[in-house]
Amino acid sequence: QMGYLTGGSKTFLAAIEKKIFELGGQIKLSSPITSIESDEQGVTSVLSKEASFAHDTVVSTVPLQYVPQFATKLSDKEKEQIKAIKNIAVACVILKLEKPLSENFWMNINDSSIEVPGVIEYSNLNSESGEYIVYVPYYMPQDHPKYSWSDEELFAEVDGYLQKLSSSFNPNQIKAQVVSRYEYAQTICPPNFYDALPPMKTTVEGFYMADTSYYYPEDRSISESVDMGVKLAKTVLKEVTS
């Protein structure tokens, strides 16, 4: 089944934040990690530009490609496994329109003159959104020329596509539009991909990692994120309570 959260992802994130605070946890924003420190026994601390935090267990859920930059004591095998994982980037144009583009939620496109895989009209799934929201994703390699296009270049091309898809569409109907970019949007999964993933429990005692690569063979969704979070938490708890 396809569904949505009333209030969007913000509802989910607010609930997580509330629970973290209730359990005595902290959330530190704008504090990028520079290093995971460890000794022969395992993890000892986490360093940021502002401070050092003493920890004996650390869980990373950032894209795996970033991990060797701050977890430098991973084994050579783990670093090679991470390096071998390839991803597709995305530049997603998000539009707010004065009226619906179509009656469809998800329109797949197989037309060589339109260089996007589809158009997703989120408001046709969630009528409670109160807005007419359209997603137009460009999935492509990070080195594809269009990934470095300006927002204005992408806007112009998408506006032209929408006019081809709907004879009633007019650029004047656009109330707002933005571009969201993500370098590691979709993992490329060749045969036997799961066996090539490094274990969540790393060779550095007390350090665990996972990202959307571990959703395989499922696709990316909030449901899969929750499921993977549970699996990762159980892996950690099994180790720290044994």
PDB file of C-alpha atoms in Angstrom:
ATOM      1  CA  GLN A   1       0.000   0.000   0.000  1.00  0.00           C
ATOM      2  CA  MET A   2       1.057   3.571  -0.647  1.00  0.00           C
ATOM      3  CA  GLY A   3       0.384   6.043   2.118  1.00  0.00           C
ATOM      4  CA  TYR A   4       1.548   9.240   3.730  1.00  0.00           C
ATOM      5  CA  LEU A   5       2.056  10.739   7.162  1.00  0.00           C
ATOM      6  CA  THR A   6      -0.364  13.482   8.146  1.00  0.00           C
ATOM      7  CA  GLY A   7       1.830  16.548   8.387  1.00  0.00           C
ATOM      8  CA  GLY A   8       4.567  14.943   6.312  1.00  0.00           C
ATOM      9  CA  SER A   9       7.992  13.750   7.450  1.00  0.00           C
ATOM     10  CA  LYS A  10       8.105  16.611   9.950  1.00  0.00           C
ATOM     11  CA  THR A  11       5.549  14.700  12.061  1.00  0.00           C
ATOM     12  CA  PHE A  12       7.852  11.652  12.169  1.00  0.00           C
ATOM     13  CA  LEU A  13      11.007  13.663  12.926  1.00  0.00           C
ATOM     14  CA  ALA A  14       9.277  15.647  15.678  1.00  0.00           C
ATOM     15  CA  ALA A  15       8.209  12.392  17.356  1.00  0.00           C
ATOM     16  CA  ILE A  16      11.780  11.036  17.208  1.00  0.00           C
ATOM     17  CA  GLU A  17      13.157  14.289  18.629  1.00  0.00           C
ATOM     18  CA  LYS A  18      10.629  14.219  21.502  1.00  0.00           C
ATOM     19  CA  LYS A  19      11.551  10.620  22.371  1.00  0.00           C
ATOM     20  CA  ILE A  20      15.292  11.345  22.311  1.00  0.00           C
ATOM     21  CA  PHE A  21      14.843  14.216  24.751  1.00  0.00           C
ATOM     22  CA  GLU A  22      12.557  12.119  26.998  1.00  0.00           C
ATOM     23  CA  LEU A  23      15.305   9.479  27.236  1.00  0.00           C
ATOM     24  CA  GLY A  24      17.891  12.096  28.177  1.00  0.00           C
ATOM     25  CA  GLY A  25      19.529  12.289  24.763  1.00  0.00           C
ATOM     26  CA  GLN A  26      20.911  15.350  23.023  1.00  0.00           C
ATOM     27  CA  ILE A  27      20.792  16.559  19.428  1.00  0.00           C
ATOM     28  CA  LYS A  28      23.702  18.696  18.267  1.00  0.00           C
ATOM     29  CA  LEU A  29      23.169  20.513  14.982  1.00  0.00           C
ATOM     30  CA  SER A  30      25.849  22.200  12.860  1.00  0.00           C
ATOM     31  CA  SER A  31      28.524  20.094  14.566  1.00  0.00           C
ATOM     32  CA  PRO A  32      30.173  18.105  11.760  1.00  0.00           C
ATOM     33  CA  ILE A  33      32.214  15.130  12.930  1.00  0.00           C
ATOM     34  CA  THR A  34      35.909  15.309  12.150  1.00  0.00           C
ATOM     35  CA  SER A  35      37.109  12.044  13.684  1.00  0.00           C
ATOM     36  CA  ILE A  36      36.099   8.863  15.512  1.00  0.00           C
ATOM     37  CA  GLU A  37      38.898   8.175  18.002  1.00  0.00           C
ATOM     38  CA  SER A  38      39.699   4.665  19.187  1.00  0.00           C
ATOM     39  CA  ASP A  39      42.387   2.604  20.887  1.00  0.00           C
ATOM     40  CA  GLU A  40      43.105  -1.141  21.081  1.00  0.00           C
ATOM     41  CA  GLN A  41      39.919  -1.707  23.107  1.00  0.00           C
ATOM     42  CA  GLY A  42      37.676   0.219  20.693  1.00  0.00           C
ATOM     43  CA  VAL A  43      35.965   3.577  20.308  1.00  0.00           C
ATOM     44  CA  THR A  44      36.906   6.227  22.880  1.00  0.00           C
ATOM     45  CA  SER A  45      35.477   9.517  21.610  1.00  0.00           C
ATOM     46  CA  VAL A  46      33.925  11.542  18.820  1.00  0.00           C
ATOM     47  CA  LEU A  47      35.593  14.765  17.726  1.00  0.00           C
ATOM     48  CA  SER A  48      33.901  17.742  16.121  1.00  0.00           C
ATOM     49  CA  LYS A  49      35.308  21.158  15.310  1.00  0.00           C
ATOM     50  CA  GLU A  50      33.854  22.492  18.563  1.00  0.00           C
ATOM     51  CA  ALA A  51      34.443  19.737  21.120  1.00  0.00           C
ATOM     52  CA  SER A  52      35.335  16.165  22.011  1.00  0.00           C
ATOM     53  CA  PHE A  53      32.641  13.760  23.248  1.00  0.00           C
ATOM     54  CA  ALA A  54      33.559  10.626  25.182  1.00  0.00           C
ATOM     55  CA  HIS A  55      31.754   7.567  23.799  1.00  0.00           C
ATOM     56  CA  ASP A  56      32.435   3.840  23.692  1.00  0.00           C
ATOM     57  CA  THR A  57      29.713   3.127  21.099  1.00  0.00           C
ATOM     58  CA  VAL A  58      29.119   5.115  17.898  1.00  0.00           C
ATOM     59  CA  VAL A  59      26.535   4.496  15.160  1.00  0.00           C
ATOM     60  CA  SER A  60      26.924   6.169  11.769  1.00  0.00           C
ATOM     61  CA  THR A  61      24.031   6.497   9.302  1.00  0.00           C
ATOM     62  CA  VAL A  62      25.619   8.986   6.902  1.00  0.00           C
ATOM     63  CA  PRO A  63      26.369   7.775   3.348  1.00  0.00           C
ATOM     64  CA  LEU A  64      29.087   5.117   3.577  1.00  0.00           C
ATOM     65  CA  GLN A  65      31.328   7.066   1.222  1.00  0.00           C
ATOM     66  CA  TYR A  66      31.882   9.676   3.954  1.00  0.00           C
ATOM     67  CA  VAL A  67      32.741   7.179   6.682  1.00  0.00           C
ATOM     68  CA  PRO A  68      36.448   6.509   5.887  1.00  0.00           C
ATOM     69  CA  GLN A  69      37.074  10.260   6.155  1.00  0.00           C
ATOM     70  CA  PHE A  70      36.369  10.279   9.899  1.00  0.00           C
ATOM     71  CA  ALA A  71      36.694   6.562  10.781  1.00  0.00           C
ATOM     72  CA  THR A  72      40.241   6.222   9.543  1.00  0.00           C
ATOM     73  CA  LYS A  73      40.950   3.021  11.497  1.00  0.00           C
ATOM     74  CA  LEU A  74      38.553   0.891   9.480  1.00  0.00           C
ATOM     75  CA  SER A  75      40.289  -2.084   7.918  1.00  0.00           C
ATOM     76  CA  ASP A  76      41.631  -1.869   4.375  1.00  0.00           C
ATOM     77  CA  LYS A  77      39.002  -4.427   3.342  1.00  0.00           C
ATOM     78  CA  GLU A  78      36.169  -2.279   4.705  1.00  0.00           C
ATOM     79  CA  LYS A  79      37.525   0.798   2.964  1.00  0.00           C
ATOM     80  CA  GLU A  80      37.753  -1.109  -0.327  1.00  0.00           C
ATOM     81  CA  GLN A  81      34.204  -2.444   0.078  1.00  0.00           C
ATOM     82  CA  ILE A  82      32.916   1.088   0.647  1.00  0.00           C
ATOM     83  CA  LYS A  83      34.881   2.446  -2.307  1.00  0.00           C
ATOM     84  CA  ALA A  84      33.369  -0.241  -4.559  1.00  0.00           C
ATOM     85  CA  ILE A  85      29.783   0.889  -3.834  1.00  0.00           C
ATOM     86  CA  LYS A  86      28.537   3.172  -6.595  1.00  0.00           C
ATOM     87  CA  ASN A  87      25.653   5.612  -6.395  1.00  0.00           C
ATOM     88  CA  ILE A  88      23.496   7.687  -8.692  1.00  0.00           C
ATOM     89  CA  ALA A  89      22.982  11.353  -7.837  1.00  0.00           C
ATOM     90  CA  VAL A  90      19.753  13.318  -8.138  1.00  0.00           C
ATOM     91  CA  ALA A  91      18.840  16.918  -8.837  1.00  0.00           C
ATOM     92  CA  CYS A  92      15.145  17.170  -8.030  1.00  0.00           C
ATOM     93  CA  VAL A  93      13.081  20.134  -9.170  1.00  0.00           C
ATOM     94  CA  ILE A  94      10.176  20.713  -6.765  1.00  0.00           C
ATOM     95  CA  LEU A  95       7.336  22.965  -7.889  1.00  0.00           C
ATOM     96  CA  LYS A  96       4.333  24.489  -6.143  1.00  0.00           C
ATOM     97  CA  LEU A  97       1.560  25.114  -8.696  1.00  0.00           C
ATOM     98  CA  GLU A  98      -1.673  27.060  -8.677  1.00  0.00           C
ATOM     99  CA  LYS A  99      -3.600  24.005  -9.884  1.00  0.00           C
ATOM    100  CA  PRO A 100      -2.948  20.291 -10.516  1.00  0.00           C
ATOM    101  CA  LEU A 101      -0.774  19.301 -13.454  1.00  0.00           C
ATOM    102  CA  SER A 102      -2.725  16.051 -13.945  1.00  0.00           C
ATOM    103  CA  GLU A 103      -4.863  13.529 -12.081  1.00  0.00           C
ATOM    104  CA  ASN A 104      -1.895  11.178 -11.601  1.00  0.00           C
ATOM    105  CA  PHE A 105       0.273  10.614  -8.551  1.00  0.00           C
ATOM    106  CA  TRP A 106       3.154   8.979 -10.429  1.00  0.00           C
ATOM    107  CA  MET A 107       3.689   9.399 -14.170  1.00  0.00           C
ATOM    108  CA  ASN A 108       6.481   7.246 -15.619  1.00  0.00           C
ATOM    109  CA  ILE A 109       8.065   8.683 -18.765  1.00  0.00           C
ATOM    110  CA  ASN A 110       9.714   6.737 -21.574  1.00  0.00           C
ATOM    111  CA  ASP A 111      10.230   9.471 -24.143  1.00  0.00           C
ATOM    112  CA  SER A 112      13.734  10.273 -25.387  1.00  0.00           C
ATOM    113  CA  SER A 113      12.815  13.956 -25.725  1.00  0.00           C
ATOM    114  CA  ILE A 114      12.088  14.209 -21.990  1.00  0.00           C
ATOM    115  CA  GLU A 115      15.223  13.445 -19.989  1.00  0.00           C
ATOM    116  CA  VAL A 116      13.618  12.600 -16.650  1.00  0.00           C
ATOM    117  CA  PRO A 117      12.212   9.178 -15.622  1.00  0.00           C
ATOM    118  CA  GLY A 118       8.925  10.540 -14.384  1.00  0.00           C
ATOM    119  CA  VAL A 119       6.874  13.251 -12.708  1.00  0.00           C
ATOM    120  CA  ILE A 120       5.503  12.736  -9.200  1.00  0.00           C
ATOM    121  CA  GLU A 121       2.494  14.829  -8.219  1.00  0.00           C
ATOM    122  CA  TYR A 122       2.529  14.350  -4.462  1.00  0.00           C
ATOM    123  CA  SER A 123      -0.644  16.328  -3.820  1.00  0.00           C
ATOM    124  CA  ASN A 124      -2.644  13.777  -5.829  1.00  0.00           C
ATOM    125  CA  LEU A 125      -1.682  11.188  -3.202  1.00  0.00           C
ATOM    126  CA  ASN A 126      -2.129  13.470  -0.205  1.00  0.00           C
ATOM    127  CA  SER A 127      -5.035  15.810  -0.808  1.00  0.00           C
ATOM    128  CA  GLU A 128      -4.611  17.148   2.733  1.00  0.00           C
ATOM    129  CA  SER A 129      -1.396  18.899   1.756  1.00  0.00           C
ATOM    130  CA  GLY A 130      -3.393  21.953   0.695  1.00  0.00           C
ATOM    131  CA  GLU A 131      -0.911  22.672  -2.093  1.00  0.00           C
ATOM    132  CA  TYR A 132      -0.260  21.362  -5.594  1.00  0.00           C
ATOM    133  CA  ILE A 133       3.234  19.899  -5.316  1.00  0.00           C
ATOM    134  CA  VAL A 134       5.161  18.296  -8.203  1.00  0.00           C
ATOM    135  CA  TYR A 135       8.541  16.524  -8.064  1.00  0.00           C
ATOM    136  CA  VAL A 136      10.639  16.224 -11.238  1.00  0.00           C
ATOM    137  CA  PRO A 137      13.799  14.169 -10.476  1.00  0.00           C
ATOM    138  CA  TYR A 138      16.919  14.023 -12.614  1.00  0.00           C
ATOM    139  CA  TYR A 139      18.699  10.779 -11.651  1.00  0.00           C
ATOM    140  CA  MET A 140      22.187  10.717 -13.144  1.00  0.00           C
ATOM    141  CA  PRO A 141      25.869  10.006 -12.431  1.00  0.00           C
ATOM    142  CA  GLN A 142      27.609  12.631 -10.301  1.00  0.00           C
ATOM    143  CA  ASP A 143      29.787  13.600 -13.265  1.00  0.00           C
ATOM    144  CA  HIS A 144      26.862  14.074 -15.669  1.00  0.00           C
ATOM    145  CA  PRO A 145      26.905  17.625 -17.151  1.00  0.00           C
ATOM    146  CA  LYS A 146      23.350  18.349 -15.990  1.00  0.00           C
ATOM    147  CA  TYR A 147      24.236  17.691 -12.350  1.00  0.00           C
ATOM    148  CA  SER A 148      26.281  20.893 -12.418  1.00  0.00           C
ATOM    149  CA  TRP A 149      23.603  22.909 -14.209  1.00  0.00           C
ATOM    150  CA  SER A 150      22.347  26.000 -12.425  1.00  0.00           C
ATOM    151  CA  ASP A 151      18.901  25.964 -10.823  1.00  0.00           C
ATOM    152  CA  GLU A 152      17.673  28.334 -13.524  1.00  0.00           C
ATOM    153  CA  GLU A 153      18.773  25.958 -16.318  1.00  0.00           C
ATOM    154  CA  LEU A 154      16.907  23.068 -14.699  1.00  0.00           C
ATOM    155  CA  PHE A 155      13.824  25.228 -14.119  1.00  0.00           C
ATOM    156  CA  ALA A 156      13.729  26.224 -17.783  1.00  0.00           C
ATOM    157  CA  GLU A 157      13.995  22.637 -19.021  1.00  0.00           C
ATOM    158  CA  VAL A 158      11.388  21.314 -16.564  1.00  0.00           C
ATOM    159  CA  ASP A 159       8.953  24.089 -17.466  1.00  0.00           C
ATOM    160  CA  GLY A 160       9.260  22.998 -21.096  1.00  0.00           C
ATOM    161  CA  TYR A 161       8.665  19.354 -20.159  1.00  0.00           C
ATOM    162  CA  LEU A 162       5.525  20.198 -18.183  1.00  0.00           C
ATOM    163  CA  GLN A 163       4.118  22.073 -21.174  1.00  0.00           C
ATOM    164  CA  LYS A 164       4.666  18.940 -23.288  1.00  0.00           C
ATOM    165  CA  LEU A 165       2.985  16.735 -20.670  1.00  0.00           C
ATOM    166  CA  SER A 166      -0.060  18.974 -20.153  1.00  0.00           C
ATOM    167  CA  SER A 167      -1.535  21.246 -22.797  1.00  0.00           C
ATOM    168  CA  SER A 168      -3.213  23.289 -20.055  1.00  0.00           C
ATOM    169  CA  PHE A 169       0.012  23.980 -18.168  1.00  0.00           C
ATOM    170  CA  ASN A 170       1.397  27.510 -18.239  1.00  0.00           C
ATOM    171  CA  PRO A 171       4.632  28.633 -16.495  1.00  0.00           C
ATOM    172  CA  ASN A 172       2.611  31.460 -14.928  1.00  0.00           C
ATOM    173  CA  GLN A 173       0.941  28.757 -12.799  1.00  0.00           C
ATOM    174  CA  ILE A 174       4.208  28.212 -10.900  1.00  0.00           C
ATOM    175  CA  LYS A 175       4.006  29.774  -7.440  1.00  0.00           C
ATOM    176  CA  ALA A 176       7.462  28.585  -6.326  1.00  0.00           C
ATOM    177  CA  GLN A 177      10.206  26.175  -7.392  1.00  0.00           C
ATOM    178  CA  VAL A 178      13.445  24.933  -5.873  1.00  0.00           C
ATOM    179  CA  VAL A 179      16.135  22.359  -6.665  1.00  0.00           C
ATOM    180  CA  SER A 180      17.244  19.728  -4.149  1.00  0.00           C
ATOM    181  CA  ARG A 181      20.519  17.925  -4.893  1.00  0.00           C
ATOM    182  CA  TYR A 182      21.887  14.746  -3.341  1.00  0.00           C
ATOM    183  CA  GLU A 183      25.089  13.041  -4.448  1.00  0.00           C
ATOM    184  CA  TYR A 184      24.235   9.589  -3.030  1.00  0.00           C
ATOM    185  CA  ALA A 185      20.562   9.271  -3.939  1.00  0.00           C
ATOM    186  CA  GLN A 186      20.362   5.675  -5.219  1.00  0.00           C
ATOM    187  CA  THR A 187      22.773   2.803  -4.711  1.00  0.00           C
ATOM    188  CA  ILE A 188      23.663   0.772  -7.805  1.00  0.00           C
ATOM    189  CA  CYS A 189      23.174  -2.889  -6.874  1.00  0.00           C
ATOM    190  CA  PRO A 190      24.916  -5.443  -9.133  1.00  0.00           C
ATOM    191  CA  PRO A 191      24.472  -9.234  -8.680  1.00  0.00           C
ATOM    192  CA  ASN A 192      25.456 -10.493  -5.212  1.00  0.00           C
ATOM    193  CA  PHE A 193      25.442  -6.909  -3.946  1.00  0.00           C
ATOM    194  CA  TYR A 194      24.375  -7.772  -0.390  1.00  0.00           C
ATOM    195  CA  ASP A 195      27.349 -10.092   0.065  1.00  0.00           C
ATOM    196  CA  ALA A 196      29.670  -7.253  -0.966  1.00  0.00           C
ATOM    197  CA  LEU A 197      28.428  -4.890   1.756  1.00  0.00           C
ATOM    198  CA  PRO A 198      30.675  -4.480   4.800  1.00  0.00           C
ATOM    199  CA  PRO A 199      29.049  -5.700   8.051  1.00  0.00           C
ATOM    200  CA  MET A 200      27.190  -3.125  10.166  1.00  0.00           C
ATOM    201  CA  LYS A 201      29.479  -4.065  13.062  1.00  0.00           C
ATOM    202  CA  THR A 202      32.853  -2.847  11.885  1.00  0.00           C
ATOM    203  CA  THR A 203      36.328  -4.054  12.778  1.00  0.00           C
ATOM    204  CA  VAL A 204      36.643  -1.023  15.092  1.00  0.00           C
ATOM    205  CA  GLU A 205      35.091  -2.241  18.350  1.00  0.00           C
ATOM    206  CA  GLY A 206      32.092  -0.112  19.262  1.00  0.00           C
ATOM    207  CA  PHE A 207      31.666   1.455  15.813  1.00  0.00           C
ATOM    208  CA  TYR A 208      28.651   0.559  13.640  1.00  0.00           C
ATOM    209  CA  MET A 209      27.520   1.878  10.271  1.00  0.00           C
ATOM    210  CA  ALA A 210      24.680   1.595   7.775  1.00  0.00           C
ATOM    211  CA  ASP A 211      23.035   3.708   5.112  1.00  0.00           C
ATOM    212  CA  THR A 212      20.399   3.223   2.411  1.00  0.00           C
ATOM    213  CA  SER A 213      22.639   0.632   0.714  1.00  0.00           C
ATOM    214  CA  TYR A 214      21.512  -1.829   3.384  1.00  0.00           C
ATOM    215  CA  TYR A 215      17.856  -1.558   2.290  1.00  0.00           C
ATOM    216  CA  TYR A 216      18.685  -3.975  -0.522  1.00  0.00           C
ATOM    217  CA  PRO A 217      16.714  -5.685  -2.023  1.00  0.00           C
ATOM    218  CA  GLU A 218      13.996  -3.182  -1.034  1.00  0.00           C
ATOM    219  CA  ASP A 219      13.697   0.352  -2.365  1.00  0.00           C
ATOM    220  CA  ARG A 220      14.113   3.581  -0.395  1.00  0.00           C
ATOM    221  CA  SER A 221      11.185   4.635   1.771  1.00  0.00           C
ATOM    222  CA  ILE A 222      10.416   5.811   5.289  1.00  0.00           C
ATOM    223  CA  SER A 223       9.182   2.292   6.044  1.00  0.00           C
ATOM    224  CA  GLU A 224      12.519   0.808   4.997  1.00  0.00           C
ATOM    225  CA  SER A 225      14.355   3.468   7.009  1.00  0.00           C
ATOM    226  CA  VAL A 226      12.448   2.470  10.134  1.00  0.00           C
ATOM    227  CA  ASP A 227      13.031  -1.221   9.460  1.00  0.00           C
ATOM    228  CA  MET A 228      16.760  -0.702   8.953  1.00  0.00           C
ATOM    229  CA  GLY A 229      16.950   1.481  12.055  1.00  0.00           C
ATOM    230  CA  VAL A 230      15.439  -1.343  14.104  1.00  0.00           C
ATOM    231  CA  LYS A 231      17.886  -3.890  12.636  1.00  0.00           C
ATOM    232  CA  LEU A 232      20.836  -1.596  13.305  1.00  0.00           C
ATOM    233  CA  ALA A 233      19.700  -0.890  16.878  1.00  0.00           C
ATOM    234  CA  LYS A 234      19.270  -4.628  17.565  1.00  0.00           C
ATOM    235  CA  THR A 235      22.769  -5.282  16.214  1.00  0.00           C
ATOM    236  CA  VAL A 236      24.219  -2.676  18.571  1.00  0.00           C
ATOM    237  CA  LEU A 237      22.189  -3.773  21.603  1.00  0.00           C
ATOM    238  CA  LYS A 238      23.139  -7.399  21.071  1.00  0.00           C
ATOM    239  CA  GLU A 239      26.802  -6.443  21.303  1.00  0.00           C
ATOM    240  CA  VAL A 240      26.663  -3.959  24.200  1.00  0.00           C
ATOM    241  CA  THR A 241      24.491  -6.213  26.377  1.00  0.00           C
ATOM    242  CA  SER A 242      26.365  -9.460  25.724  1.00  0.00           C
TER     243      SER A 242
END
